[in-house]
Short mmCIF file of C-alpha atoms in Angstrom, two decimals:
data_model
loop_
_atom_site.label_atom_id
_atom_site.label_comp_id
_atom_site.label_asym_id
_atom_site.label_seq_id
_atom_site.Cartn_x
_atom_site.Cartn_y
_atom_site.Cartn_z
CA MET A 1 -11.79 14.26 18.39
CA LEU A 2 -11.60 12.79 14.87
CA LEU A 3 -7.82 13.00 15.00
CA MET A 4 -7.76 11.09 18.29
CA GLU A 5 -10.08 8.44 16.83
CA LEU A 6 -7.94 8.17 13.70
CA ARG A 7 -4.79 7.92 15.84
CA ASP A 8 -6.31 5.04 17.83
CA VAL A 9 -7.24 3.14 14.66
CA VAL A 10 -3.83 3.77 13.15
CA ILE A 11 -1.98 2.57 16.25
CA SER A 12 -4.18 -0.50 16.74
CA ASN A 13 -3.76 -1.49 13.08
CA GLY A 14 -0.02 -0.87 13.06
CA LEU A 15 0.09 1.87 10.41
CA TRP A 16 3.75 2.84 10.28
CA GLY A 17 5.09 5.18 7.60
CA VAL A 18 2.27 6.39 5.37
CA HIS A 19 2.89 7.40 1.76
CA ASP A 20 0.73 8.62 -1.10
CA ALA A 21 -2.66 8.92 0.60
CA VAL A 22 -5.49 9.33 -1.93
CA LEU A 23 -9.19 10.05 -1.64
CA LEU A 24 -11.25 7.38 -3.42
CA PRO A 25 -14.52 8.08 -5.29
CA ASN A 26 -16.45 6.29 -2.50
CA GLY A 27 -15.15 8.83 0.04
CA HIS A 28 -12.67 6.40 1.64
CA TYR A 29 -8.95 7.04 1.96
CA MET A 30 -6.25 4.72 0.62
CA ALA A 31 -2.54 4.93 1.41
CA PHE A 32 0.66 2.88 1.33
CA ASP A 33 1.73 1.74 4.81
CA ASN A 34 5.46 1.09 4.55
CA GLY A 35 5.57 -0.67 7.90
CA TYR A 36 9.00 0.62 8.84
CA GLY A 37 9.42 0.85 12.55
CA ARG A 38 6.53 -1.56 13.11
CA TYR A 39 8.90 -3.46 15.38
CA PHE A 40 10.91 -0.32 16.19
CA THR A 41 13.53 -1.27 13.61
CA MET A 42 13.78 -0.78 9.84
CA ILE A 43 15.78 -3.96 9.27
CA PRO A 44 13.84 -7.25 9.57
CA LYS A 45 15.10 -9.53 12.32
CA GLU A 46 14.53 -13.20 12.97
CA GLY A 47 10.94 -13.88 14.02
CA GLN A 48 9.57 -10.48 12.90
CA ASN A 49 7.09 -10.40 10.05
CA HIS A 50 7.96 -7.15 8.31
CA PHE A 51 5.42 -6.20 5.67
CA SER A 52 4.09 -3.24 3.77
CA ARG A 53 0.55 -2.86 2.48
CA ALA A 54 -1.95 -0.72 0.67
CA VAL A 55 -4.78 0.04 3.09
CA GLU A 56 -8.21 1.68 2.77
CA TYR A 57 -10.08 3.44 5.56
CA GLU A 58 -13.61 4.74 5.90
CA VAL A 59 -13.65 7.99 7.88
CA ASP A 60 -17.04 9.00 9.29
CA GLU A 61 -16.60 12.57 10.50
CA LYS A 62 -20.18 12.81 11.77
CA ASN A 63 -19.89 9.79 14.07
CA MET A 64 -16.17 10.37 14.67
CA THR A 65 -15.15 6.86 13.62
CA VAL A 66 -12.50 5.34 11.39
CA ARG A 67 -12.78 1.80 10.08
CA GLN A 68 -10.33 -0.23 8.02
CA ILE A 69 -12.10 -1.53 4.90
CA TRP A 70 -9.41 -3.31 2.89
CA GLU A 71 -5.71 -4.10 2.73
CA TYR A 72 -3.27 -5.85 0.44
CA GLY A 73 0.33 -6.83 1.12
CA ARG A 74 0.43 -8.15 4.69
CA GLU A 75 0.06 -11.74 3.46
CA ARG A 76 3.12 -11.32 1.21
CA GLY A 77 5.49 -10.49 4.05
CA GLU A 78 9.00 -9.39 3.14
CA SER A 79 8.44 -10.02 -0.57
CA PHE A 80 6.26 -6.86 -0.44
CA TYR A 81 8.18 -4.91 2.23
CA ALA A 82 9.37 -1.42 1.24
CA PRO A 83 10.66 0.55 4.24
CA ALA A 84 10.35 3.90 2.40
CA ARG A 85 8.73 5.62 -0.58
CA SER A 86 5.98 3.69 -2.47
CA SER A 87 2.56 4.60 -3.82
CA THR A 88 -1.09 3.76 -4.31
CA LYS A 89 -3.33 4.79 -7.17
CA TYR A 90 -7.00 4.30 -7.96
CA MET A 91 -7.63 3.29 -11.59
CA PRO A 92 -10.93 5.01 -12.55
CA GLN A 93 -11.31 3.02 -15.79
CA THR A 94 -11.53 -0.31 -13.94
CA GLY A 95 -11.79 0.42 -10.20
CA ASN A 96 -8.51 -1.47 -9.76
CA ARG A 97 -5.69 -0.42 -7.44
CA LEU A 98 -2.16 0.19 -8.69
CA ILE A 99 0.35 -0.35 -5.90
CA GLY A 100 4.05 0.40 -6.08
CA SER A 101 6.19 -1.18 -3.37
CA ALA A 102 9.16 0.98 -4.19
CA MET A 103 12.30 -0.63 -2.77
CA LEU A 104 13.99 -3.55 -1.00
CA ASN A 105 11.28 -6.15 -1.76
CA ASP A 106 12.87 -9.54 -1.10
CA PHE A 107 12.80 -11.52 -4.37
CA GLY A 108 14.70 -14.43 -2.81
CA GLY A 109 18.19 -15.66 -3.53
CA GLY A 110 19.74 -12.44 -2.25
CA LYS A 111 17.93 -10.33 -4.86
CA TYR A 112 16.00 -7.18 -3.95
CA GLY A 113 14.14 -4.47 -5.81
CA ALA A 114 10.84 -2.75 -6.45
CA ARG A 115 7.46 -4.31 -7.22
CA ILE A 116 4.41 -2.98 -9.07
CA VAL A 117 1.03 -4.71 -8.71
CA GLU A 118 -2.36 -3.93 -10.23
CA LEU A 119 -5.25 -5.78 -8.64
CA ASN A 120 -9.00 -5.92 -8.19
CA PRO A 121 -9.74 -4.81 -4.61
CA GLU A 122 -12.96 -6.85 -4.45
CA THR A 123 -11.16 -10.17 -5.01
CA ASN A 124 -7.45 -9.23 -4.62
CA GLU A 125 -6.95 -10.92 -8.00
CA VAL A 126 -3.64 -9.66 -9.40
CA TYR A 127 -3.95 -8.54 -13.02
CA TYR A 128 -0.27 -7.93 -13.46
CA GLU A 129 2.86 -7.77 -11.40
CA VAL A 130 6.30 -6.46 -12.30
CA GLU A 131 9.54 -7.05 -10.40
CA LEU A 132 12.30 -4.50 -10.98
CA GLU A 133 15.55 -5.89 -9.60
CA ASP A 134 17.92 -3.35 -7.99
CA ALA A 135 15.35 -0.58 -8.59
CA ILE A 136 13.96 2.19 -6.41
CA PHE A 137 11.19 4.64 -7.32
CA GLN A 138 9.02 7.25 -5.64
CA ARG A 139 5.64 6.87 -7.40
CA VAL A 140 4.18 4.58 -10.00
CA LEU A 141 1.72 5.72 -12.67
CA ARG A 142 -0.08 3.86 -15.42
CA MET A 143 0.30 5.54 -18.80
CA PRO A 144 -1.25 4.63 -22.16
CA LEU A 145 1.08 2.97 -24.64
CA TYR A 146 -0.14 5.31 -27.37
CA PRO A 147 -1.33 8.88 -26.75
CA ASP A 148 -4.85 9.82 -27.82
CA GLY A 149 -5.09 10.86 -31.46
CA LEU A 150 -2.42 8.53 -32.87
#
């Protein structure tokens, strides 16, 4: 029954192409929704708002319900659209989310690439954003500049 409930939420919210699902400390699930096939095509066409997003769900197994809690990326449209790959990470030090939109983000002027964003999920305030022209990656990780002990 939970799978049927989850399927209904996924379909009604247009979750198409999930990557890098993670369990958050609050018991919710976060994943990258590539959005490919949302309009039954991977290539954006005139009048279609292709987008990718990081999305968080609350799954209540006892009551057999799934509820979307948060998302980021829909409002950015094709400048955040990655039809494949991509990642989401929870940053335990800050509670921030690190999102990697891994390929084909439209930077404008015929330029495309990958995008990395770290943001506060309470306010969606972006702490930093990196554009990597002509780049593709699978996952993004935050690493310290200097290892411990140096």
